[in-house]
Short mmCIF file of C-alpha atoms in Angstrom, two decimals:
data_model
loop_
_atom_site.label_atom_id
_atom_site.label_comp_id
_atom_site.label_asym_id
_atom_site.label_seq_id
_atom_site.Cartn_x
_atom_site.Cartn_y
_atom_site.Cartn_z
CA MET A 1 136.19 234.15 -41.98
CA ILE A 2 135.35 231.11 -44.12
CA VAL A 3 132.72 229.08 -42.40
CA THR A 4 132.58 225.33 -42.99
CA VAL A 5 134.33 222.67 -45.05
CA PRO A 6 131.38 221.51 -47.24
CA GLN A 7 130.76 225.01 -48.60
CA ILE A 8 134.24 225.18 -50.17
CA ASP A 9 136.00 221.86 -50.41
CA ASP A 10 133.09 220.03 -52.04
CA ILE A 11 132.86 222.59 -54.85
CA PRO A 12 134.81 221.92 -58.10
CA PRO A 13 138.13 223.84 -58.16
CA ALA A 14 137.01 225.94 -61.15
CA GLU A 15 134.08 227.33 -59.09
CA ARG A 16 135.75 227.39 -55.71
CA PHE A 17 137.31 230.86 -55.82
CA ALA A 18 134.01 232.50 -56.74
CA ALA A 19 132.35 230.65 -53.87
CA TRP A 20 135.13 231.68 -51.51
CA ARG A 21 134.77 235.32 -52.52
CA ALA A 22 130.98 235.14 -52.14
CA LEU A 23 131.28 233.70 -48.66
CA CYS A 24 133.70 236.43 -47.70
CA GLU A 25 131.25 239.07 -48.87
CA LEU A 26 128.60 237.58 -46.58
CA THR A 27 130.76 237.69 -43.47
CA SER A 28 131.10 240.57 -41.03
CA ILE A 29 134.74 241.00 -42.19
CA PRO A 30 134.49 241.96 -45.88
CA MET A 31 137.67 242.18 -47.92
CA GLU A 32 138.94 241.99 -51.49
CA LEU A 33 140.31 238.64 -52.68
CA ARG A 34 142.38 237.94 -55.78
CA SER A 35 144.36 234.93 -56.94
CA ASP A 36 146.50 233.78 -59.82
CA HIS A 37 144.58 230.49 -59.58
CA GLU A 38 141.02 231.81 -59.75
CA HIS A 39 140.10 229.29 -62.46
CA ASP A 40 141.65 226.36 -60.62
CA PHE A 41 141.51 227.35 -56.98
CA ARG A 42 142.62 224.22 -55.17
CA ALA A 43 142.25 225.67 -51.70
CA HIS A 44 141.15 223.83 -48.59
CA VAL A 45 139.38 225.12 -45.53
CA ARG A 46 138.49 223.75 -42.13
CA GLY A 47 136.77 226.53 -40.28
CA GLY A 48 134.23 227.59 -37.72
CA VAL A 49 135.74 225.35 -35.03
CA ASP A 50 134.78 226.81 -31.66
CA ILE A 51 136.99 226.02 -28.70
CA GLY A 52 135.58 227.86 -25.77
CA GLU A 53 135.67 231.59 -26.44
CA VAL A 54 137.87 231.45 -29.54
CA MET A 55 137.38 230.12 -33.05
CA LEU A 56 139.94 228.30 -35.19
CA THR A 57 140.16 228.30 -38.97
CA TYR A 58 142.62 226.27 -41.05
CA THR A 59 143.32 227.30 -44.66
CA SER A 60 145.56 226.06 -47.45
CA VAL A 61 145.77 228.24 -50.58
CA PRO A 62 147.84 228.08 -53.80
CA SER A 63 148.09 231.88 -54.09
CA LEU A 64 145.99 234.69 -52.67
CA ARG A 65 145.93 238.46 -52.33
CA ASN A 66 143.79 239.35 -49.35
CA GLU A 67 143.10 243.06 -48.73
CA ARG A 68 140.91 244.80 -46.17
CA THR A 69 140.77 248.53 -46.76
CA ALA A 70 139.44 251.47 -44.75
CA ALA A 71 136.31 251.32 -46.91
CA HIS A 72 135.75 247.69 -45.91
CA ILE A 73 136.21 248.62 -42.27
CA ARG A 74 133.64 251.44 -42.51
CA ARG A 75 131.23 249.00 -44.10
CA SER A 76 131.53 246.43 -41.31
CA ASP A 77 133.87 245.95 -38.40
CA PRO A 78 133.22 243.31 -35.71
CA GLU A 79 136.25 244.65 -33.78
CA LEU A 80 138.01 241.30 -33.47
CA TYR A 81 141.62 240.23 -33.19
CA HIS A 82 143.14 237.48 -35.33
CA LEU A 83 146.23 235.50 -34.48
CA ARG A 84 147.67 233.91 -37.59
CA LEU A 85 150.11 230.97 -37.45
CA THR A 86 151.81 230.08 -40.73
CA LEU A 87 152.39 226.35 -40.95
CA ARG A 88 153.96 226.22 -44.42
CA GLY A 89 155.07 228.77 -47.01
CA GLU A 90 155.35 232.52 -46.55
CA SER A 91 153.30 235.68 -47.00
CA ASP A 92 154.12 239.36 -47.39
CA VAL A 93 151.95 241.32 -44.96
CA CYS A 94 151.22 245.03 -44.52
CA HIS A 95 149.13 245.86 -41.49
CA GLY A 96 148.78 249.43 -40.30
CA ASP A 97 152.30 250.90 -40.28
CA ALA A 98 154.06 247.50 -40.24
CA ALA A 99 155.26 245.50 -43.22
CA THR A 100 157.04 242.15 -43.03
CA THR A 101 157.29 238.62 -44.40
CA VAL A 102 155.83 235.84 -42.30
CA GLY A 103 157.14 232.29 -42.75
CA ALA A 104 156.63 228.85 -41.28
CA ARG A 105 156.30 228.65 -37.49
CA GLN A 106 155.80 232.40 -37.22
CA LEU A 107 152.84 234.22 -35.70
CA MET A 108 151.17 237.57 -36.28
CA LEU A 109 148.44 239.46 -34.43
CA THR A 110 146.06 241.53 -36.57
CA SER A 111 142.92 243.59 -35.97
CA THR A 112 139.81 243.81 -38.12
CA SER A 113 139.79 247.55 -37.32
CA THR A 114 143.10 248.20 -39.13
CA PRO A 115 143.73 248.06 -42.91
CA TYR A 116 145.41 244.82 -43.92
CA LEU A 117 147.07 243.38 -47.02
CA ALA A 118 148.49 239.85 -47.27
CA VAL A 119 150.03 238.50 -50.47
CA CYS A 120 150.84 234.80 -50.92
CA GLU A 121 152.47 234.33 -54.30
CA ARG A 122 155.51 232.08 -53.76
CA GLY A 123 153.80 228.73 -53.51
CA ARG A 124 151.13 227.20 -51.32
CA VAL A 125 150.60 228.65 -47.88
CA ASP A 126 149.03 226.70 -45.02
CA GLY A 127 148.03 228.37 -41.81
CA MET A 128 145.69 228.69 -38.88
CA THR A 129 143.77 231.70 -37.67
CA VAL A 130 142.55 232.18 -34.11
CA THR A 131 139.67 234.65 -33.85
CA LEU A 132 139.02 236.26 -30.47
CA ARG A 133 137.33 239.25 -28.86
CA PRO A 134 139.33 242.18 -27.42
CA SER A 135 138.00 241.40 -23.94
CA LEU A 136 140.14 238.22 -23.93
CA LEU A 137 143.36 240.26 -24.24
CA PRO A 138 143.87 242.19 -20.97
CA PHE A 139 146.15 244.88 -22.41
CA PRO A 140 145.59 248.57 -23.16
CA PRO A 141 144.63 249.01 -26.84
CA ALA A 142 147.65 251.27 -27.34
CA ASP A 143 149.97 248.46 -26.22
CA LEU A 144 148.32 245.96 -28.54
CA ARG A 145 148.65 248.38 -31.46
CA ARG A 146 152.42 248.22 -30.97
CA LEU A 147 152.29 244.48 -31.72
CA LEU A 148 149.89 244.52 -34.68
CA GLY A 149 151.51 243.34 -37.90
CA ARG A 150 154.72 242.35 -36.16
CA ARG A 151 156.27 238.96 -36.80
CA LEU A 152 156.26 236.91 -33.58
CA SER A 153 158.33 233.77 -33.36
CA GLY A 154 156.67 230.41 -32.91
CA ARG A 155 160.04 228.65 -33.00
CA TYR A 156 161.18 229.11 -29.42
CA GLY A 157 159.96 230.09 -25.96
CA ILE A 158 156.29 230.81 -25.30
CA GLY A 159 155.59 231.24 -29.01
CA ALA A 160 156.81 227.70 -29.66
CA MET A 161 154.45 226.30 -27.02
CA LEU A 162 151.53 228.17 -28.58
CA ALA A 163 152.47 227.10 -32.11
CA ASP A 164 152.78 223.46 -31.00
CA LEU A 165 149.33 223.54 -29.45
CA LEU A 166 147.70 225.15 -32.49
CA THR A 167 149.41 222.69 -34.82
CA ARG A 168 148.10 219.76 -32.83
CA LEU A 169 144.61 221.24 -32.79
CA ALA A 170 144.79 221.46 -36.59
CA THR A 171 145.97 217.88 -37.07
CA GLU A 172 144.22 216.09 -34.20
CA SER A 173 140.85 217.84 -33.98
CA ASP A 174 138.98 214.52 -34.17
CA THR A 175 140.54 213.33 -30.92
CA TYR A 176 138.97 216.07 -28.78
CA GLY A 177 135.44 215.94 -27.43
CA PRO A 178 132.97 218.80 -26.84
CA ALA A 179 133.90 218.98 -23.15
CA ASP A 180 137.54 219.60 -24.10
CA ALA A 181 136.78 222.75 -26.11
CA PRO A 182 136.47 225.28 -23.25
CA ARG A 183 139.62 223.98 -21.58
CA LEU A 184 141.60 224.08 -24.82
CA GLY A 185 140.33 227.56 -25.56
CA THR A 186 141.49 228.73 -22.14
CA VAL A 187 144.96 227.28 -22.74
CA VAL A 188 145.21 228.99 -26.15
CA VAL A 189 144.20 232.37 -24.69
CA ASP A 190 146.54 231.99 -21.70
CA LEU A 191 149.51 231.16 -23.91
CA LEU A 192 148.70 234.00 -26.29
CA ASN A 193 148.49 236.49 -23.42
CA ALA A 194 151.77 235.19 -22.01
CA LEU A 195 153.41 235.66 -25.42
CA LEU A 196 152.01 239.19 -25.84
CA ALA A 197 153.09 240.15 -22.31
CA HIS A 198 156.59 238.84 -23.04
CA GLU A 199 156.80 240.86 -26.26
CA LEU A 200 155.52 244.02 -24.57
CA ASP A 201 157.99 243.62 -21.69
CA ALA A 202 160.85 243.13 -24.14
CA GLY A 203 159.79 246.23 -26.05
CA ALA A 204 159.57 248.30 -22.87
CA GLU A 205 163.04 247.14 -21.84
CA ALA A 206 164.44 248.11 -25.24
CA ASP A 207 162.73 251.51 -25.09
CA ALA A 208 164.14 252.12 -21.64
CA GLU A 209 167.63 251.13 -22.76
CA ASN A 210 167.41 253.46 -25.75
CA ARG A 211 166.77 256.33 -23.35
CA LEU A 212 169.97 255.63 -21.39
CA THR A 213 173.01 257.86 -21.69
CA PRO A 214 176.00 256.29 -23.50
CA GLU A 215 177.73 255.83 -20.15
CA SER A 216 174.70 254.13 -18.60
CA ARG A 217 174.31 251.92 -21.65
CA ARG A 218 177.95 250.78 -21.37
CA ARG A 219 177.52 250.11 -17.67
CA THR A 220 174.33 248.10 -18.28
CA LEU A 221 176.01 246.07 -21.02
CA ARG A 222 179.03 245.40 -18.82
CA LEU A 223 176.78 244.14 -16.02
CA ARG A 224 174.99 241.83 -18.45
CA ILE A 225 178.30 240.48 -19.71
CA GLN A 226 179.58 239.92 -16.19
CA GLU A 227 176.39 238.06 -15.30
CA PHE A 228 176.79 235.96 -18.47
CA ILE A 229 180.36 235.11 -17.46
CA GLN A 230 179.27 234.16 -13.93
CA GLN A 231 176.68 231.76 -15.35
CA ASN A 232 179.15 230.13 -17.75
CA LEU A 233 182.37 229.89 -15.73
CA ASP A 234 182.30 226.09 -15.95
CA ARG A 235 182.42 226.15 -19.76
CA PRO A 236 185.91 225.46 -21.15
CA ASP A 237 185.02 227.40 -24.32
CA LEU A 238 184.30 230.61 -22.41
CA THR A 239 186.68 233.06 -24.09
CA PRO A 240 186.62 236.78 -24.88
CA ALA A 241 185.74 235.90 -28.48
CA SER A 242 182.76 233.73 -27.49
CA ILE A 243 181.55 236.38 -25.02
CA ALA A 244 181.72 239.12 -27.64
CA ALA A 245 179.85 236.95 -30.14
CA ALA A 246 177.12 236.12 -27.60
CA HIS A 247 176.49 239.83 -27.04
CA HIS A 248 176.82 240.89 -30.70
CA ILE A 249 179.70 243.27 -30.07
CA SER A 250 183.24 243.41 -31.38
CA LEU A 251 186.13 241.92 -29.43
CA ARG A 252 187.75 245.35 -29.35
CA TYR A 253 184.65 246.90 -27.75
CA LEU A 254 184.52 244.10 -25.17
CA TYR A 255 188.14 244.80 -24.20
CA ARG A 256 187.35 248.49 -23.87
CA LEU A 257 184.39 247.85 -21.54
CA PHE A 258 186.62 245.98 -19.11
CA GLU A 259 189.59 248.30 -19.46
CA GLU A 260 187.34 251.08 -18.16
CA GLN A 261 187.23 249.10 -14.89
CA GLY A 262 190.98 248.63 -14.76
CA HIS A 263 191.30 244.98 -15.76
CA THR A 264 191.21 242.72 -18.80
CA VAL A 265 188.42 240.32 -19.71
CA SER A 266 190.65 237.29 -19.21
CA ALA A 267 191.85 238.51 -15.82
CA TRP A 268 188.27 239.06 -14.65
CA ILE A 269 187.24 235.56 -15.79
CA ARG A 270 190.23 234.02 -14.03
CA ALA A 271 189.47 235.92 -10.81
CA GLN A 272 185.86 234.67 -10.83
CA ARG A 273 186.96 231.09 -11.48
CA LEU A 274 189.53 231.24 -8.69
CA GLU A 275 186.86 232.56 -6.31
CA ARG A 276 184.59 229.62 -7.19
CA CYS A 277 187.49 227.23 -6.54
CA ARG A 278 188.26 228.94 -3.21
CA ARG A 279 184.63 228.58 -2.18
CA ASP A 280 184.53 224.87 -3.09
CA LEU A 281 187.83 224.13 -1.36
CA ALA A 282 186.41 225.60 1.86
CA ASP A 283 183.19 223.59 1.61
CA PRO A 284 183.17 220.58 4.02
CA ALA A 285 180.70 218.80 1.75
CA LEU A 286 183.39 218.73 -0.97
CA GLY A 287 186.22 217.72 1.36
CA ASP A 288 186.74 214.39 -0.41
CA THR A 289 186.70 215.87 -3.91
CA PRO A 290 190.23 215.99 -5.39
CA ILE A 291 191.62 219.48 -5.88
CA HIS A 292 192.27 218.92 -9.57
CA VAL A 293 188.62 217.94 -10.07
CA ILE A 294 187.45 221.19 -8.48
CA ALA A 295 189.94 223.13 -10.58
CA ALA A 296 188.78 221.43 -13.78
CA ARG A 297 185.14 222.06 -12.87
CA TRP A 298 185.84 225.79 -13.01
CA GLY A 299 187.87 225.87 -16.19
CA PHE A 300 191.44 225.13 -15.07
CA GLY A 301 192.65 222.27 -17.22
CA HIS A 302 196.19 222.04 -15.81
CA ALA A 303 196.74 221.43 -12.10
CA ALA A 304 200.12 223.20 -12.04
CA ASP A 305 198.71 226.33 -13.69
CA PHE A 306 195.83 226.34 -11.23
CA SER A 307 198.14 225.95 -8.24
CA ARG A 308 200.30 228.88 -9.36
CA ALA A 309 197.28 231.10 -10.07
CA PHE A 310 195.65 230.23 -6.73
CA ARG A 311 198.83 230.93 -4.74
CA SER A 312 199.31 234.23 -6.55
CA ALA A 313 195.73 235.28 -5.74
CA TYR A 314 195.45 234.06 -2.13
CA GLY A 315 199.03 233.75 -0.89
CA VAL A 316 198.91 230.02 -0.15
CA PRO A 317 198.77 226.81 -2.24
CA PRO A 318 195.26 225.40 -2.69
CA ARG A 319 196.10 222.31 -0.57
CA ASP A 320 197.17 224.43 2.42
CA PHE A 321 194.16 226.71 2.02
CA ARG A 322 191.79 223.76 2.06
CA HIS A 323 193.44 222.23 5.12
CA ARG A 324 193.13 225.48 7.10
CA ALA A 325 189.57 226.22 5.94
CA LEU A 326 188.26 222.74 6.76
CA ALA A 327 190.04 222.73 10.12
CA ALA A 328 188.41 226.04 11.02
CA ASN A 329 184.97 224.62 10.23
CA ARG A 330 185.31 221.56 12.44
#
């Protein structure tokens, strides 16, 4: 949007906002700009940095109201997508039908073909914008419209990898040579597409779940919880309370889900832990591992309690079971 550093940063602050607005009027993406600091606009820009097929722009503004209306779009629309990463501060954004607040380490995809309003009025906001053509995003336009104006996290997962890369490009641009640009651009586009695909998949899964009957939804949730338990059997802090919290449901609802299957949560956890112990006791590779170590590995802190529970479940003490199982495998 803003082109090069000398055209803005070398201008006195009192004249900088007028220059910024004039530059914006000359671009193919016209919009209306306002600021509470128009007479002392201490903004900074590093823009027009091409890396392969995408362009990066870094901006730092004290306050700014940035609006692109339907009239602006009719006047000129290059049909581009922008990915915005906020590095510091926060902005209130309305884009199409979406409205949200975007803070540090958060991303947002926008389109020059859709009305847009961003208001930064709670302190300085630093950020980066990636400009790219629609042909670089291999998704149906209808799918991309579902993501426009949505806040995407750059704090974990794929979003965090993308945010880390963009942050380093903003702070270490002098360390990259011309030959690096196409490769870096490819990495940025690949990570962005991976993030968008992840968000679209998550949305499709949520839509599908919303179409389930109440009975199917309970069954799906119970399967997820059982899988969670299976993956965390070795954790001593695995309790009904921690399981309910991890799945954002009440403890009472968790109990009800398992009661529908004829057992309690605690009994199901104990049965799974005993089965893991039975499997390890029958494993020749673990023949020298003390029984109490195997029991502790799967959440049984007291050897006597484990021995009683094992005998109740399988009809023999764990020592006798191991002896028979290992003898049969010889």
